[in-house]
Structures are given as C-alpha cells and as structure tokens.
Amino acid sequence: QVQLVESGGGLVQAGGSLRLSCAASGIILSINAMGWYRQAPGKQRELVAVITSGGSTNYADSVKGRFTISRDEAKRTVYLQMNSLKSEDTAVYYCNAAIKGLGGVTYDWWGQGTQVTVSS
C-alpha cells in the first residue's frame, strides 16, 4: 500500500513563510507528477503547484512568484516553499502524486491534508 504523509502546516502571520513536505512510502516502482492542492472553507479544491518527474513545474496564477515546488527523488518527497503568505492562502493543503506500483498501473494518491492558516 502507498501512503503520502504531509507535514509543515501551521499558523503564520501574513508576509511569513512556511515549508510543506510530503513523503511517499510503500511499494513504489516510480513516481510521475507530484503536486499540491488546497481547499478553503466553502470552496472547491484547486491546484496550487505541480512538478513532473522531469522537473517541469506549473503554478496557479495566485501563487506565482511566491511559492516554489521541488522534489527529492531519493527521499520520494515533494516540497512546497511558501513565502509572502497572504490571508487568502489559508486552506487545507493536500499532496498528490501519480504513483506506479506493483502490476505497473499508475494511480493517483492523496495525502491526509495539512492546515495552513495565515493571520492578517
């Protein structure tokens, strides 16, 4: 079984920084794209940032220039460095990864979510 375990959320003042981490574990043959999504109260889950296995990245317009996604293949971990945080960044952040396991089939896996609260 595959697991994605997130860490790094918390409470921060506007203008501050946080770094989220998400580590994949289990029987994994390969990991394709990894990404971060977020869901604020009363809103739909939205893509924040994604990084492919080749290192290409894509960001939501609302976080461009403030957030940076990266990954460490050896640690099977994806990171989200969040700078210049705003109150509108407050949400539950979810890690997502496309993982190929035994049998050669790729599935989407989700972490349990980590709360990020930005106080103004």
mmCIF file of N, CA and C in Angstrom:
data_model
loop_
_atom_site.group_PDB
_atom_site.id
_atom_site.type_symbol
_atom_site.label_atom_id
_atom_site.label_comp_id
_atom_site.label_asym_id
_atom_site.label_seq_id
_atom_site.Cartn_x
_atom_site.Cartn_y
_atom_site.Cartn_z
ATOM 1 N N GLN A 1 0.845 -1.193 0.000
ATOM 2 C CA GLN A 1 0.000 0.000 0.000
ATOM 3 C C GLN A 1 0.879 1.242 0.000
ATOM 4 N N VAL A 2 0.406 2.270 -0.674
ATOM 5 C CA VAL A 2 1.137 3.537 -0.761
ATOM 6 C C VAL A 2 0.548 4.534 0.223
ATOM 7 N N GLN A 3 1.414 5.317 0.808
ATOM 8 C CA GLN A 3 0.971 6.397 1.697
ATOM 9 C C GLN A 3 1.690 7.682 1.348
ATOM 10 N N LEU A 4 0.968 8.780 1.462
ATOM 11 C CA LEU A 4 1.565 10.115 1.354
ATOM 12 C C LEU A 4 1.355 10.794 2.693
ATOM 13 N N VAL A 5 2.450 11.204 3.318
ATOM 14 C CA VAL A 5 2.364 11.820 4.638
ATOM 15 C C VAL A 5 2.896 13.247 4.562
ATOM 16 N N GLU A 6 2.031 14.183 4.895
ATOM 17 C CA GLU A 6 2.372 15.601 4.820
ATOM 18 C C GLU A 6 2.796 16.129 6.181
ATOM 19 N N SER A 7 3.578 17.194 6.149
ATOM 20 C CA SER A 7 3.961 17.885 7.369
ATOM 21 C C SER A 7 4.313 19.321 7.023
ATOM 22 N N GLY A 8 4.355 20.161 8.045
ATOM 23 C CA GLY A 8 4.817 21.522 7.851
ATOM 24 C C GLY A 8 3.761 22.600 7.911
ATOM 25 N N GLY A 9 2.504 22.233 8.019
ATOM 26 C CA GLY A 9 1.468 23.251 8.116
ATOM 27 C C GLY A 9 1.499 23.943 9.467
ATOM 28 N N GLY A 10 0.672 24.961 9.602
ATOM 29 C CA GLY A 10 0.608 25.671 10.868
ATOM 30 C C GLY A 10 0.033 27.056 10.717
ATOM 31 N N LEU A 11 0.235 27.852 11.765
ATOM 32 C CA LEU A 11 -0.260 29.226 11.810
ATOM 33 C C LEU A 11 0.903 30.182 11.595
ATOM 34 N N VAL A 12 0.718 31.135 10.703
ATOM 35 C CA VAL A 12 1.770 32.099 10.405
ATOM 36 C C VAL A 12 1.133 33.455 10.136
ATOM 37 N N GLN A 13 1.871 34.507 10.415
ATOM 38 C CA GLN A 13 1.369 35.848 10.132
ATOM 39 C C GLN A 13 1.515 36.167 8.653
ATOM 40 N N ALA A 14 0.679 37.054 8.186
ATOM 41 C CA ALA A 14 0.775 37.496 6.798
ATOM 42 C C ALA A 14 2.179 38.030 6.523
ATOM 43 N N GLY A 15 2.704 37.639 5.360
ATOM 44 C CA GLY A 15 4.059 38.016 4.998
ATOM 45 C C GLY A 15 5.105 36.988 5.391
ATOM 46 N N GLY A 16 4.689 36.031 6.184
ATOM 47 C CA GLY A 16 5.607 35.000 6.649
ATOM 48 C C GLY A 16 5.766 33.864 5.655
ATOM 49 N N SER A 17 6.484 32.827 6.110
ATOM 50 C CA SER A 17 6.798 31.685 5.249
ATOM 51 C C SER A 17 6.513 30.376 5.966
ATOM 52 N N LEU A 18 6.203 29.382 5.156
ATOM 53 C CA LEU A 18 6.073 28.004 5.633
ATOM 54 C C LEU A 18 6.614 27.080 4.556
ATOM 55 N N ARG A 19 7.061 25.906 4.980
ATOM 56 C CA ARG A 19 7.508 24.897 4.031
ATOM 57 C C ARG A 19 6.762 23.596 4.312
ATOM 58 N N LEU A 20 6.027 23.138 3.309
ATOM 59 C CA LEU A 20 5.306 21.875 3.411
ATOM 60 C C LEU A 20 6.143 20.753 2.816
ATOM 61 N N SER A 21 6.023 19.581 3.422
ATOM 62 C CA SER A 21 6.699 18.392 2.903
ATOM 63 C C SER A 21 5.686 17.275 2.753
ATOM 64 N N CYS A 22 5.934 16.395 1.795
ATOM 65 C CA CYS A 22 5.066 15.242 1.586
ATOM 66 C C CYS A 22 5.931 14.077 1.147
ATOM 67 N N ALA A 23 5.967 13.041 1.968
ATOM 68 C CA ALA A 23 6.805 11.878 1.685
ATOM 69 C C ALA A 23 5.941 10.684 1.293
ATOM 70 N N ALA A 24 6.341 10.035 0.217
ATOM 71 C CA ALA A 24 5.644 8.836 -0.251
ATOM 72 C C ALA A 24 6.353 7.600 0.285
ATOM 73 N N SER A 25 5.551 6.619 0.693
ATOM 74 C CA SER A 25 6.121 5.355 1.175
ATOM 75 C C SER A 25 5.280 4.195 0.681
ATOM 76 N N GLY A 26 5.864 2.999 0.749
ATOM 77 C CA GLY A 26 5.155 1.813 0.291
ATOM 78 C C GLY A 26 5.887 1.173 -0.872
ATOM 79 N N ILE A 27 5.177 0.293 -1.543
ATOM 80 C CA ILE A 27 5.763 -0.406 -2.689
ATOM 81 C C ILE A 27 5.556 0.473 -3.918
ATOM 82 N N ILE A 28 6.634 1.125 -4.337
ATOM 83 C CA ILE A 28 6.570 2.124 -5.400
ATOM 84 C C ILE A 28 7.584 1.786 -6.481
ATOM 85 N N LEU A 29 7.115 1.658 -7.701
ATOM 86 C CA LEU A 29 8.029 1.439 -8.809
ATOM 87 C C LEU A 29 8.541 2.767 -9.365
ATOM 88 N N SER A 30 7.648 3.732 -9.469
ATOM 89 C CA SER A 30 8.058 5.051 -9.946
ATOM 90 C C SER A 30 6.995 6.068 -9.547
ATOM 91 N N ILE A 31 7.429 7.326 -9.497
ATOM 92 C CA ILE A 31 6.514 8.431 -9.193
ATOM 93 C C ILE A 31 6.557 9.399 -10.357
ATOM 94 N N ASN A 32 5.426 9.687 -10.922
ATOM 95 C CA ASN A 32 5.356 10.635 -12.025
ATOM 96 C C ASN A 32 5.143 12.036 -11.453
ATOM 97 N N ALA A 33 4.107 12.709 -11.844
ATOM 98 C CA ALA A 33 3.886 14.071 -11.349
ATOM 99 C C ALA A 33 3.536 14.056 -9.861
ATOM 100 N N MET A 34 4.002 15.079 -9.168
ATOM 101 C CA MET A 34 3.654 15.317 -7.768
ATOM 102 C C MET A 34 3.163 16.744 -7.662
ATOM 103 N N GLY A 35 2.207 16.967 -6.779
ATOM 104 C CA GLY A 35 1.665 18.312 -6.712
ATOM 105 C C GLY A 35 1.022 18.623 -5.380
ATOM 106 N N TRP A 36 0.648 19.878 -5.263
ATOM 107 C CA TRP A 36 -0.052 20.362 -4.085
ATOM 108 C C TRP A 36 -1.363 21.009 -4.518
ATOM 109 N N TYR A 37 -2.409 20.695 -3.792
ATOM 110 C CA TYR A 37 -3.714 21.303 -3.973
ATOM 111 C C TYR A 37 -4.125 21.923 -2.644
ATOM 112 N N ARG A 38 -5.119 22.782 -2.708
ATOM 113 C CA ARG A 38 -5.637 23.343 -1.460
ATOM 114 C C ARG A 38 -7.137 23.526 -1.550
ATOM 115 N N GLN A 39 -7.756 23.506 -0.391
ATOM 116 C CA GLN A 39 -9.197 23.713 -0.318
ATOM 117 C C GLN A 39 -9.514 24.602 0.863
ATOM 118 N N ALA A 40 -10.071 25.760 0.545
ATOM 119 C CA ALA A 40 -10.501 26.692 1.574
ATOM 120 C C ALA A 40 -11.957 26.406 1.928
ATOM 121 N N PRO A 41 -12.405 26.814 3.114
ATOM 122 C CA PRO A 41 -13.788 26.558 3.511
ATOM 123 C C PRO A 41 -14.782 27.114 2.493
ATOM 124 N N GLY A 42 -15.718 26.274 2.074
ATOM 125 C CA GLY A 42 -16.740 26.704 1.149
ATOM 126 C C GLY A 42 -16.294 26.801 -0.301
ATOM 127 N N LYS A 43 -15.067 26.385 -0.577
ATOM 128 C CA LYS A 43 -14.552 26.470 -1.948
ATOM 129 C C LYS A 43 -14.131 25.087 -2.445
ATOM 130 N N GLN A 44 -13.992 25.000 -3.754
ATOM 131 C CA GLN A 44 -13.550 23.744 -4.348
ATOM 132 C C GLN A 44 -12.042 23.587 -4.195
ATOM 133 N N ARG A 45 -11.606 22.349 -4.223
ATOM 134 C CA ARG A 45 -10.174 22.089 -4.187
ATOM 135 C C ARG A 45 -9.554 22.613 -5.478
ATOM 136 N N GLU A 46 -8.406 23.283 -5.351
ATOM 137 C CA GLU A 46 -7.749 23.855 -6.509
ATOM 138 C C GLU A 46 -6.272 23.480 -6.539
ATOM 139 N N LEU A 47 -5.743 23.426 -7.757
ATOM 140 C CA LEU A 47 -4.334 23.142 -7.932
ATOM 141 C C LEU A 47 -3.504 24.342 -7.496
ATOM 142 N N VAL A 48 -2.463 24.077 -6.727
ATOM 143 C CA VAL A 48 -1.535 25.126 -6.317
ATOM 144 C C VAL A 48 -0.269 25.058 -7.181
ATOM 145 N N ALA A 49 0.329 23.871 -7.236
ATOM 146 C CA ALA A 49 1.570 23.708 -7.997
ATOM 147 C C ALA A 49 1.770 22.231 -8.305
ATOM 148 N N VAL A 50 2.439 21.975 -9.419
ATOM 149 C CA VAL A 50 2.731 20.592 -9.804
ATOM 150 C C VAL A 50 4.137 20.536 -10.366
ATOM 151 N N ILE A 51 4.792 19.392 -10.177
ATOM 152 C CA ILE A 51 6.133 19.178 -10.714
ATOM 153 C C ILE A 51 6.188 17.782 -11.321
ATOM 154 N N THR A 52 6.690 17.705 -12.540
ATOM 155 C CA THR A 52 6.774 16.413 -13.212
ATOM 156 C C THR A 52 8.038 15.670 -12.785
ATOM 157 N N SER A 53 8.143 14.433 -13.212
ATOM 158 C CA SER A 53 9.335 13.651 -12.896
ATOM 159 C C SER A 53 10.574 14.241 -13.564
ATOM 160 N N GLY A 54 10.354 15.000 -14.613
ATOM 161 C CA GLY A 54 11.476 15.645 -15.290
ATOM 162 C C GLY A 54 11.830 17.002 -14.716
ATOM 163 N N GLY A 55 11.049 17.462 -13.739
ATOM 164 C CA GLY A 55 11.357 18.726 -13.084
ATOM 165 C C GLY A 55 10.606 19.941 -13.605
ATOM 166 N N SER A 56 9.750 19.744 -14.592
ATOM 167 C CA SER A 56 8.947 20.874 -15.075
ATOM 168 C C SER A 56 7.903 21.229 -14.028
ATOM 169 N N THR A 57 7.650 22.524 -13.901
ATOM 170 C CA THR A 57 6.720 22.992 -12.874
ATOM 171 C C THR A 57 5.609 23.845 -13.480
ATOM 172 N N ASN A 58 4.508 23.899 -12.759
ATOM 173 C CA ASN A 58 3.391 24.742 -13.144
ATOM 174 C C ASN A 58 2.733 25.243 -11.869
ATOM 175 N N TYR A 59 2.333 26.518 -11.880
ATOM 176 C CA TYR A 59 1.774 27.135 -10.687
ATOM 177 C C TYR A 59 0.440 27.802 -10.990
ATOM 178 N N ALA A 60 -0.404 27.861 -9.979
ATOM 179 C CA ALA A 60 -1.596 28.686 -10.073
ATOM 180 C C ALA A 60 -1.148 30.141 -10.148
ATOM 181 N N ASP A 61 -1.891 30.944 -10.890
ATOM 182 C CA ASP A 61 -1.519 32.352 -11.040
ATOM 183 C C ASP A 61 -1.434 33.054 -9.682
ATOM 184 N N SER A 62 -2.275 32.645 -8.759
ATOM 185 C CA SER A 62 -2.348 33.319 -7.464
ATOM 186 C C SER A 62 -1.104 33.114 -6.600
ATOM 187 N N VAL A 63 -0.279 32.121 -6.933
ATOM 188 C CA VAL A 63 0.902 31.842 -6.102
ATOM 189 C C VAL A 63 2.219 32.047 -6.845
ATOM 190 N N LYS A 64 2.149 32.360 -8.120
ATOM 191 C CA LYS A 64 3.373 32.552 -8.904
ATOM 192 C C LYS A 64 4.234 33.647 -8.288
ATOM 193 N N GLY A 65 5.524 33.351 -8.185
ATOM 194 C CA GLY A 65 6.456 34.309 -7.611
ATOM 195 C C GLY A 65 6.540 34.259 -6.104
ATOM 196 N N ARG A 66 5.629 33.526 -5.463
ATOM 197 C CA ARG A 66 5.645 33.426 -4.004
ATOM 198 C C ARG A 66 5.911 31.994 -3.529
ATOM 199 N N PHE A 67 5.400 31.016 -4.268
ATOM 200 C CA PHE A 67 5.544 29.603 -3.886
ATOM 201 C C PHE A 67 6.525 28.924 -4.831
ATOM 202 N N THR A 68 7.249 27.947 -4.290
ATOM 203 C CA THR A 68 8.161 27.147 -5.094
ATOM 204 C C THR A 68 7.979 25.673 -4.761
ATOM 205 N N ILE A 69 7.735 24.872 -5.790
ATOM 206 C CA ILE A 69 7.614 23.429 -5.602
ATOM 207 C C ILE A 69 8.924 22.764 -6.018
ATOM 208 N N SER A 70 9.314 21.734 -5.280
ATOM 209 C CA SER A 70 10.517 20.971 -5.606
ATOM 210 C C SER A 70 10.327 19.538 -5.142
ATOM 211 N N ARG A 71 11.224 18.668 -5.581
ATOM 212 C CA ARG A 71 11.119 17.267 -5.172
ATOM 213 C C ARG A 71 12.491 16.661 -5.004
ATOM 214 N N ASP A 72 12.558 15.680 -4.120
ATOM 215 C CA ASP A 72 13.776 14.927 -3.878
ATOM 216 C C ASP A 72 13.456 13.473 -4.210
ATOM 217 N N GLU A 73 14.004 13.009 -5.331
ATOM 218 C CA GLU A 73 13.655 11.667 -5.795
ATOM 219 C C GLU A 73 14.115 10.592 -4.814
ATOM 220 N N ALA A 74 15.301 10.762 -4.265
ATOM 221 C CA ALA A 74 15.841 9.749 -3.356
ATOM 222 C C ALA A 74 14.972 9.603 -2.114
ATOM 223 N N LYS A 75 14.402 10.718 -1.659
ATOM 224 C CA LYS A 75 13.560 10.689 -0.474
ATOM 225 C C LYS A 75 12.086 10.512 -0.819
ATOM 226 N N ARG A 76 11.777 10.478 -2.122
ATOM 227 C CA ARG A 76 10.387 10.349 -2.558
ATOM 228 C C ARG A 76 9.521 11.430 -1.897
ATOM 229 N N THR A 77 10.043 12.623 -1.896
ATOM 230 C CA THR A 77 9.401 13.715 -1.178
ATOM 231 C C THR A 77 9.223 14.923 -2.089
ATOM 232 N N VAL A 78 8.081 15.569 -1.948
ATOM 233 C CA VAL A 78 7.817 16.819 -2.635
ATOM 234 C C VAL A 78 7.648 17.916 -1.588
ATOM 235 N N TYR A 79 8.149 19.099 -1.928
ATOM 236 C CA TYR A 79 8.121 20.232 -1.010
ATOM 237 C C TYR A 79 7.354 21.386 -1.636
ATOM 238 N N LEU A 80 6.816 22.237 -0.772
ATOM 239 C CA LEU A 80 6.208 23.481 -1.221
ATOM 240 C C LEU A 80 6.702 24.585 -0.294
ATOM 241 N N GLN A 81 7.585 25.413 -0.818
ATOM 242 C CA GLN A 81 8.064 26.572 -0.070
ATOM 243 C C GLN A 81 7.106 27.725 -0.334
ATOM 244 N N MET A 82 6.511 28.243 0.723
ATOM 245 C CA MET A 82 5.515 29.292 0.590
ATOM 246 C C MET A 82 6.033 30.562 1.270
ATOM 247 N N ASN A 83 6.247 31.587 0.495
ATOM 248 C CA ASN A 83 6.729 32.873 1.005
ATOM 249 C C ASN A 83 5.671 33.946 0.793
ATOM 250 N N SER A 84 5.843 35.058 1.490
ATOM 251 C CA SER A 84 4.925 36.191 1.358
ATOM 252 C C SER A 84 3.475 35.737 1.473
ATOM 253 N N LEU A 85 3.202 34.959 2.477
ATOM 254 C CA LEU A 85 1.860 34.385 2.633
ATOM 255 C C LEU A 85 0.821 35.454 2.885
ATOM 256 N N LYS A 86 -0.371 35.206 2.333
ATOM 257 C CA LYS A 86 -1.496 36.113 2.461
ATOM 258 C C LYS A 86 -2.639 35.381 3.158
ATOM 259 N N SER A 87 -3.571 36.144 3.673
ATOM 260 C CA SER A 87 -4.708 35.528 4.368
ATOM 261 C C SER A 87 -5.494 34.620 3.419
ATOM 262 N N GLU A 88 -5.520 34.975 2.139
ATOM 263 C CA GLU A 88 -6.255 34.153 1.174
ATOM 264 C C GLU A 88 -5.570 32.829 0.862
ATOM 265 N N ASP A 89 -4.372 32.622 1.388
ATOM 266 C CA ASP A 89 -3.696 31.328 1.240
ATOM 267 C C ASP A 89 -4.166 30.336 2.303
ATOM 268 N N THR A 90 -4.961 30.799 3.247
ATOM 269 C CA THR A 90 -5.477 29.920 4.297
ATOM 270 C C THR A 90 -6.337 28.818 3.685
ATOM 271 N N ALA A 91 -5.980 27.571 3.990
ATOM 272 C CA ALA A 91 -6.680 26.423 3.416
ATOM 273 C C ALA A 91 -6.070 25.147 3.982
ATOM 274 N N VAL A 92 -6.725 24.039 3.684
ATOM 275 C CA VAL A 92 -6.107 22.730 3.903
ATOM 276 C C VAL A 92 -5.341 22.387 2.629
ATOM 277 N N TYR A 93 -4.082 22.060 2.780
ATOM 278 C CA TYR A 93 -3.224 21.737 1.640
ATOM 279 C C TYR A 93 -3.064 20.224 1.539
ATOM 280 N N TYR A 94 -3.279 19.725 0.335
ATOM 281 C CA TYR A 94 -3.208 18.287 0.078
ATOM 282 C C TYR A 94 -2.092 17.980 -0.913
ATOM 283 N N CYS A 95 -1.353 16.944 -0.603
ATOM 284 C CA CYS A 95 -0.330 16.439 -1.503
ATOM 285 C C CYS A 95 -0.966 15.415 -2.446
ATOM 286 N N ASN A 96 -0.504 15.396 -3.673
ATOM 287 C CA ASN A 96 -0.997 14.441 -4.669
ATOM 288 C C ASN A 96 0.176 13.881 -5.452
ATOM 289 N N ALA A 97 0.102 12.596 -5.778
ATOM 290 C CA ALA A 97 1.183 12.001 -6.570
ATOM 291 C C ALA A 97 0.631 10.895 -7.453
ATOM 292 N N ALA A 98 1.144 10.823 -8.653
ATOM 293 C CA ALA A 98 0.804 9.749 -9.584
ATOM 294 C C ALA A 98 1.874 8.679 -9.443
ATOM 295 N N ILE A 99 1.498 7.549 -8.863
ATOM 296 C CA ILE A 99 2.476 6.538 -8.465
ATOM 297 C C ILE A 99 2.190 5.213 -9.138
ATOM 298 N N LYS A 100 3.235 4.640 -9.701
ATOM 299 C CA LYS A 100 3.136 3.318 -10.305
ATOM 300 C C LYS A 100 3.602 2.284 -9.281
ATOM 301 N N GLY A 101 2.703 1.355 -8.964
ATOM 302 C CA GLY A 101 3.047 0.314 -8.020
ATOM 303 C C GLY A 101 3.191 -1.029 -8.695
ATOM 304 N N LEU A 102 3.105 -2.087 -7.885
ATOM 305 C CA LEU A 102 3.186 -3.433 -8.439
ATOM 306 C C LEU A 102 2.063 -3.638 -9.444
ATOM 307 N N GLY A 103 2.365 -4.333 -10.513
ATOM 308 C CA GLY A 103 1.374 -4.537 -11.550
ATOM 309 C C GLY A 103 1.499 -3.516 -12.661
ATOM 310 N N GLY A 104 2.303 -2.471 -12.415
ATOM 311 C CA GLY A 104 2.571 -1.499 -13.463
ATOM 312 C C GLY A 104 1.481 -0.500 -13.722
ATOM 313 N N VAL A 105 0.501 -0.428 -12.824
ATOM 314 C CA VAL A 105 -0.595 0.525 -13.008
ATOM 315 C C VAL A 105 -0.318 1.781 -12.192
ATOM 316 N N THR A 106 -0.587 2.941 -12.794
ATOM 317 C CA THR A 106 -0.387 4.224 -12.111
ATOM 318 C C THR A 106 -1.709 4.719 -11.534
ATOM 319 N N TYR A 107 -1.663 5.043 -10.252
ATOM 320 C CA TYR A 107 -2.843 5.587 -9.578
ATOM 321 C C TYR A 107 -2.506 6.943 -8.973
ATOM 322 N N ASP A 108 -3.549 7.740 -8.784
ATOM 323 C CA ASP A 108 -3.424 9.000 -8.068
ATOM 324 C C ASP A 108 -3.582 8.737 -6.579
ATOM 325 N N TRP A 109 -2.650 9.242 -5.793
ATOM 326 C CA TRP A 109 -2.735 9.096 -4.343
ATOM 327 C C TRP A 109 -2.789 10.478 -3.706
ATOM 328 N N TRP A 110 -3.472 10.551 -2.554
ATOM 329 C CA TRP A 110 -3.641 11.818 -1.838
ATOM 330 C C TRP A 110 -3.150 11.687 -0.407
ATOM 331 N N GLY A 111 -2.581 12.771 0.092
ATOM 332 C CA GLY A 111 -2.252 12.843 1.494
ATOM 333 C C GLY A 111 -3.483 13.194 2.304
ATOM 334 N N GLN A 112 -3.310 13.236 3.614
ATOM 335 C CA GLN A 112 -4.445 13.464 4.512
ATOM 336 C C GLN A 112 -4.778 14.941 4.658
ATOM 337 N N GLY A 113 -3.890 15.794 4.201
ATOM 338 C CA GLY A 113 -4.126 17.231 4.294
ATOM 339 C C GLY A 113 -3.444 17.846 5.502
ATOM 340 N N THR A 114 -2.976 19.060 5.335
ATOM 341 C CA THR A 114 -2.366 19.802 6.438
ATOM 342 C C THR A 114 -2.890 21.230 6.409
ATOM 343 N N GLN A 115 -3.265 21.728 7.570
ATOM 344 C CA GLN A 115 -3.893 23.051 7.660
ATOM 345 C C GLN A 115 -2.831 24.149 7.626
ATOM 346 N N VAL A 116 -3.061 25.123 6.780
ATOM 347 C CA VAL A 116 -2.251 26.346 6.749
ATOM 348 C C VAL A 116 -3.174 27.514 7.052
ATOM 349 N N THR A 117 -2.849 28.259 8.095
ATOM 350 C CA THR A 117 -3.651 29.415 8.490
ATOM 351 C C THR A 117 -2.757 30.641 8.513
ATOM 352 N N VAL A 118 -3.166 31.657 7.752
ATOM 353 C CA VAL A 118 -2.402 32.897 7.681
ATOM 354 C C VAL A 118 -3.225 33.993 8.345
ATOM 355 N N SER A 119 -2.684 34.557 9.393
ATOM 356 C CA SER A 119 -3.402 35.613 10.115
ATOM 357 C C SER A 119 -2.992 36.982 9.580
ATOM 358 N N SER A 120 -3.966 37.851 9.460
ATOM 359 C CA SER A 120 -3.685 39.189 8.905
ATOM 360 C C SER A 120 -3.486 40.212 10.017
#
